[in-house]
Amino acid sequence: MTPTSLAATIRERVARIETMPSIPAVFVPLLELLNLPPERVKLDDVVKLVSYDNTIAAQCLRMAGSPLFGLAKSPETIRAAMITLGLRRVETILLTCCLSNAFPAKAGGLDPVVFWRHSLGCAMVCRKFSEKLAAADSDKAYMAGLLHDIGILVNCIAFPNELSVAMAHATTEQIPIDEAEHATMGFSHCETGRELAEKWHLADDMVQVIAHHHAPERSRAAQPLVALVHLSDLLCRMRGMGYGYYERRRVDWVSNPAWEILLKEHRELDGVDLVRFTFELDEAIGEVFALVSSIFGGSAARN
Ligand SMILES: [Fe+2]
Ligand SMILES: [Fe+2]
């Protein structure tokens, strides 16, 4: 396939995703709210949005009450959750619930539980990571982690057969999924994710993360955020929260270009004890396993 016809095929298949019946009705208005500056979002609008759909409201409350969000007592209403957790966090919980409902039951050789464990795990690690940095927006980092692999979701829906072949290749060769996609499909979830992100009018920072999280040095904006997601993604994959297969790879943060990008922006990282830091992140990963199993079911097996 020529590059022009490949781009046209991606565009055409991504365009069809919007008509999927499984995307909850609250999803598009939610995206519009997420794009507004927080001071323009009204609490009542979010409460109304969540209450449209009982399944989503129940899922949101279950998630808000999980140990990951550190509340002493589970909130009983969305309003209470919003007051204790904050608007942006409730919005991202709602986004997780909407997206997880949109995921088809096992397609493209990837188990949805595995996919959500990776996305949610990466979101939590991104948040913990950004809390270490001065002046970083940890809610934005959480959302970036949650959405970074949205292109895998696109490939599951729009290119299920091609993704199955890529997954089998990745598993046999023990290589990262984006490398396997390039080898067998000629494109990766970064390109299809970017197409969807632009179609949904996501903020440019998110588009950069989705398009460049496997090569942060190529992003033309928001490089520190893209680098943070890159390292968090790597950490999740190396700690048994990847895509359900073993990757043969060594992680050396210090010589990783993403670490250099982050160091340039955040000098305070220079003194961070990396061993201790990754140990702290490991604790968060254990919590994510428990949360995802409670929401989506599935086995607790790591890889
Ligand atoms: Fe990825
Ligand atoms: Fe990832």
Coordinates of C-alpha atoms and ligand atoms in Angstrom, one line a residue:
M1 CA 0.0 0.0 0.0
T2 CA 1.4 3.5 -0.9
P3 CA 1.7 6.0 2.0
T4 CA -1.2 8.1 0.5
S5 CA -3.6 5.1 0.2
L6 CA -2.6 3.9 3.7
A7 CA -3.4 7.3 5.2
A8 CA -6.7 7.3 3.3
T9 CA -7.6 3.8 4.6
I10 CA -6.7 4.8 8.2
R11 CA -8.9 7.9 7.9
E12 CA -11.8 6.1 6.4
R13 CA -11.8 3.3 9.0
V14 CA -11.4 5.8 11.9
A15 CA -14.3 7.8 10.6
R16 CA -16.6 4.7 11.0
I17 CA -15.7 4.4 14.7
E18 CA -18.0 7.3 15.6
T19 CA -21.1 5.3 14.6
M20 CA -20.2 2.4 16.9
P21 CA -23.3 1.7 19.0
S22 CA -21.3 0.8 22.0
I23 CA -19.9 4.3 22.6
P24 CA -22.0 5.7 25.4
A25 CA -24.1 8.8 24.5
V26 CA -22.4 10.8 27.3
F27 CA -19.0 10.4 25.6
V28 CA -19.0 13.2 23.1
P29 CA -20.4 15.9 25.5
L30 CA -17.8 14.7 28.0
L31 CA -15.0 15.3 25.6
E32 CA -16.3 18.8 25.1
L33 CA -16.3 19.4 28.8
L34 CA -12.7 18.1 29.1
N35 CA -11.6 20.6 26.5
L36 CA -12.9 23.5 28.5
P37 CA -10.8 25.3 31.1
P38 CA -11.8 24.0 34.6
E39 CA -13.2 27.3 35.7
R40 CA -15.8 27.2 32.9
V41 CA -17.1 23.7 33.8
K42 CA -20.2 23.6 36.0
L43 CA -20.5 20.9 38.6
D44 CA -24.1 20.4 37.7
D45 CA -23.3 19.7 34.1
V46 CA -21.0 16.8 35.0
V47 CA -23.5 15.4 37.5
K48 CA -26.1 15.5 34.8
L49 CA -23.8 13.8 32.3
V50 CA -22.9 11.0 34.6
S51 CA -26.5 10.4 35.7
Y52 CA -27.6 9.8 32.1
D53 CA -26.3 6.3 32.2
N54 CA -26.8 4.1 35.3
T55 CA -24.1 1.6 34.4
I56 CA -21.5 4.3 33.9
A57 CA -22.6 6.1 37.1
A58 CA -22.2 2.9 39.1
Q59 CA -18.8 2.1 37.6
C60 CA -17.6 5.7 38.3
L61 CA -18.6 5.4 42.0
R62 CA -17.0 2.0 42.3
M63 CA -13.8 3.4 40.9
A64 CA -13.9 6.6 42.9
G65 CA -14.2 4.5 46.1
S66 CA -11.1 2.4 45.2
P67 CA -7.9 2.8 47.4
L68 CA -6.2 4.4 44.4
F69 CA -8.1 7.6 45.1
G70 CA -7.3 7.6 48.8
L71 CA -10.8 8.3 50.2
A72 CA -11.5 7.0 53.7
K73 CA -15.1 6.2 52.7
S74 CA -16.6 5.5 49.3
P75 CA -18.6 8.4 47.9
E76 CA -22.4 7.6 47.6
T77 CA -23.2 10.1 44.9
I78 CA -21.4 11.6 42.0
R79 CA -21.8 15.0 43.6
A80 CA -20.0 13.8 46.7
A81 CA -17.3 12.1 44.6
M82 CA -16.8 15.4 42.8
I83 CA -16.5 17.4 45.9
T84 CA -13.9 15.0 47.5
L85 CA -12.0 14.0 44.4
G86 CA -12.2 17.2 42.3
L87 CA -13.8 17.8 39.0
R88 CA -10.9 16.9 36.7
R89 CA -10.5 13.5 38.5
V90 CA -14.2 12.7 38.2
E91 CA -14.0 13.6 34.5
T92 CA -11.1 11.3 33.9
I93 CA -12.9 8.5 35.8
L94 CA -15.9 9.0 33.6
L95 CA -13.7 9.0 30.6
T96 CA -12.2 5.6 31.7
C97 CA -15.7 4.1 32.2
C98 CA -17.0 5.4 28.8
L99 CA -13.9 4.1 26.9
S100 CA -13.9 0.7 28.7
N101 CA -17.5 0.2 27.6
A102 CA -16.6 1.0 24.0
F103 CA -14.0 -1.7 23.9
P104 CA -15.2 -4.8 22.1
A105 CA -15.1 -8.1 23.9
K106 CA -11.7 -9.5 22.8
A107 CA -10.7 -8.3 19.4
G108 CA -7.4 -8.1 17.6
G109 CA -5.9 -10.8 19.9
L110 CA -5.9 -8.5 22.9
D111 CA -7.9 -9.1 26.1
P112 CA -9.8 -5.9 27.1
V113 CA -8.9 -6.5 30.8
V114 CA -5.2 -6.5 29.8
F115 CA -5.6 -3.3 27.8
W116 CA -7.4 -1.4 30.6
R117 CA -4.9 -2.6 33.2
H118 CA -2.1 -1.2 31.1
S119 CA -3.9 2.1 30.4
L120 CA -5.1 2.7 33.9
G121 CA -1.7 1.5 35.3
C122 CA 0.1 3.9 33.1
A123 CA -2.3 6.7 34.1
M124 CA -1.6 6.1 37.8
V125 CA 2.1 5.9 37.3
C126 CA 2.0 9.1 35.3
R127 CA 0.2 10.9 38.1
K128 CA 2.6 9.6 40.8
F129 CA 5.5 10.5 38.6
S130 CA 4.3 14.0 37.9
E131 CA 3.7 14.6 41.7
K132 CA 7.5 14.3 42.0
L133 CA 7.9 17.3 39.6
A134 CA 7.5 20.9 40.5
A135 CA 4.8 22.7 38.6
A136 CA 3.6 19.6 36.7
D137 CA -0.2 19.1 36.2
S138 CA -0.8 15.7 37.7
D139 CA -4.4 15.4 36.4
K140 CA -3.2 16.2 32.9
A141 CA -0.5 13.5 33.3
Y142 CA -3.1 11.0 34.5
M143 CA -5.3 11.7 31.4
A144 CA -2.3 11.5 29.1
G145 CA -1.4 8.0 30.6
L146 CA -5.0 6.9 30.3
L147 CA -5.3 7.9 26.6
H148 CA -1.8 7.2 25.3
D149 CA -2.6 3.9 23.7
I150 CA -6.0 4.9 22.4
G151 CA -4.7 3.9 18.9
I152 CA -4.6 0.2 20.1
L153 CA -8.4 0.6 20.8
V154 CA -8.7 2.0 17.2
N155 CA -6.8 -0.9 15.8
C156 CA -8.9 -3.5 17.7
I157 CA -12.0 -1.9 16.2
A158 CA -10.9 -0.8 12.8
F159 CA -8.1 -3.3 12.0
P160 CA -8.8 -6.4 14.1
N161 CA -7.3 -9.0 11.7
E162 CA -4.2 -6.9 11.1
L163 CA -3.7 -6.3 14.9
S164 CA -4.1 -10.1 15.6
V165 CA -1.2 -10.7 13.2
A166 CA 0.9 -7.9 14.8
M167 CA 0.1 -9.3 18.4
A168 CA 1.2 -12.8 17.3
H169 CA 4.4 -11.4 15.9
A170 CA 5.1 -9.3 19.0
T171 CA 4.5 -12.4 21.2
T172 CA 6.8 -14.7 19.2
E173 CA 9.6 -12.1 18.8
Q174 CA 9.1 -10.6 22.3
I175 CA 9.2 -7.1 20.9
P176 CA 7.2 -3.9 21.7
I177 CA 3.8 -3.8 20.1
D178 CA 4.5 -0.7 18.0
E179 CA 7.6 -2.4 16.4
A180 CA 5.4 -5.5 15.6
E181 CA 2.7 -3.3 14.1
H182 CA 5.2 -1.5 11.9
A183 CA 6.7 -4.8 10.8
T184 CA 3.4 -6.5 9.9
M185 CA 1.0 -3.6 9.2
G186 CA 3.2 -0.8 8.0
F187 CA 1.8 1.6 10.6
S188 CA 1.2 1.6 14.4
H189 CA -1.3 2.6 17.0
C190 CA 0.5 6.0 17.2
E191 CA -0.8 6.9 13.7
T192 CA -4.3 5.6 14.1
G193 CA -4.6 7.1 17.7
R194 CA -3.5 10.4 16.3
E195 CA -6.2 10.3 13.7
L196 CA -8.9 9.6 16.3
A197 CA -7.5 12.2 18.7
E198 CA -7.6 14.9 16.0
K199 CA -11.1 13.8 15.0
W200 CA -12.2 14.1 18.6
H201 CA -10.5 17.5 18.8
L202 CA -8.5 16.5 21.8
A203 CA -6.1 19.2 23.2
D204 CA -2.8 19.3 21.3
D205 CA -0.8 18.0 24.3
M206 CA -2.9 14.8 24.2
V207 CA -2.4 14.5 20.5
Q208 CA 1.3 14.7 20.9
V209 CA 1.3 12.1 23.6
I210 CA -0.8 9.7 21.6
A211 CA 1.3 10.2 18.4
H212 CA 4.8 10.2 19.9
H213 CA 4.8 8.3 23.2
H214 CA 7.1 5.7 21.7
A215 CA 9.6 8.4 20.5
P216 CA 9.2 11.5 22.6
E217 CA 12.1 13.3 20.9
R218 CA 9.9 13.5 17.7
S219 CA 7.1 15.5 19.4
R220 CA 7.0 19.1 18.4
A221 CA 5.2 20.3 21.6
A222 CA 4.7 19.1 25.2
Q223 CA 7.9 17.1 25.1
P224 CA 8.2 16.7 28.9
L225 CA 4.7 15.3 29.1
V226 CA 5.3 12.9 26.2
A227 CA 8.6 11.9 27.8
L228 CA 6.9 11.3 31.2
V229 CA 4.3 9.1 29.5
H230 CA 7.0 7.2 27.6
L231 CA 8.9 6.3 30.8
S232 CA 5.7 5.4 32.7
D233 CA 4.6 3.2 29.8
L234 CA 7.9 1.5 29.9
L235 CA 7.8 1.0 33.6
C236 CA 4.3 -0.6 33.4
R237 CA 5.4 -3.0 30.7
M238 CA 8.5 -4.0 32.6
R239 CA 6.6 -4.5 35.8
G240 CA 4.1 -7.0 34.4
M241 CA 1.4 -4.6 33.2
G242 CA 2.0 -4.6 29.5
Y243 CA -0.1 -6.1 26.7
G244 CA -0.3 -9.7 28.0
Y245 CA 3.0 -11.1 26.6
Y246 CA 6.7 -11.0 27.6
E247 CA 8.9 -8.3 26.1
R248 CA 12.6 -9.0 26.0
R249 CA 14.0 -5.6 26.9
R250 CA 16.2 -3.9 29.5
V251 CA 15.2 -0.6 30.9
D252 CA 17.9 1.9 31.5
W253 CA 16.2 5.1 32.4
V254 CA 19.3 7.2 32.7
S255 CA 20.4 6.6 29.1
N256 CA 16.9 6.9 27.8
P257 CA 16.4 10.1 25.7
A258 CA 13.0 10.6 27.5
W259 CA 14.9 10.9 30.8
E260 CA 17.1 13.6 29.3
I261 CA 14.1 15.6 28.0
L262 CA 12.6 15.5 31.5
L263 CA 15.8 16.4 33.2
K264 CA 16.2 19.5 31.0
E265 CA 12.8 20.7 32.0
H266 CA 12.8 19.5 35.6
R267 CA 16.2 20.0 37.2
E268 CA 14.8 18.7 40.5
L269 CA 14.8 15.2 39.1
D270 CA 18.6 15.2 39.2
G271 CA 18.6 14.4 42.9
V272 CA 15.8 11.8 42.8
D273 CA 16.6 8.3 44.1
L274 CA 15.5 6.3 41.1
V275 CA 15.5 2.9 42.9
R276 CA 13.3 4.3 45.7
F277 CA 11.1 6.0 43.2
T278 CA 10.5 2.9 41.1
F279 CA 9.8 1.0 44.3
E280 CA 7.1 3.6 45.2
L281 CA 5.6 3.2 41.7
D282 CA 5.6 -0.5 42.1
E283 CA 3.2 -0.1 45.1
A284 CA 0.8 1.9 42.8
I285 CA 1.0 -0.9 40.3
G286 CA -0.3 -3.4 42.9
E287 CA -3.2 -1.2 43.6
V288 CA -4.0 -0.9 39.9
F289 CA -4.1 -4.7 39.6
A290 CA -6.7 -4.9 42.4
L291 CA -8.8 -2.1 40.9
V292 CA -8.9 -3.3 37.4
S293 CA -9.8 -6.9 38.5
S294 CA -12.6 -5.5 40.6
I295 CA -14.0 -3.4 37.7
F296 CA -13.4 -5.7 34.7
G297 CA -12.9 -9.1 36.3
G298 CA -10.2 -11.3 34.8
S299 CA -7.2 -13.0 36.2
A300 CA -4.5 -11.3 38.3
A301 CA -1.7 -12.9 36.2
R302 CA 1.0 -10.4 35.3
N303 CA 2.8 -10.0 32.0
Ligands
FE1 FE 1.9 2.6 22.9
FE2 FE 1.4 1.7 26.3

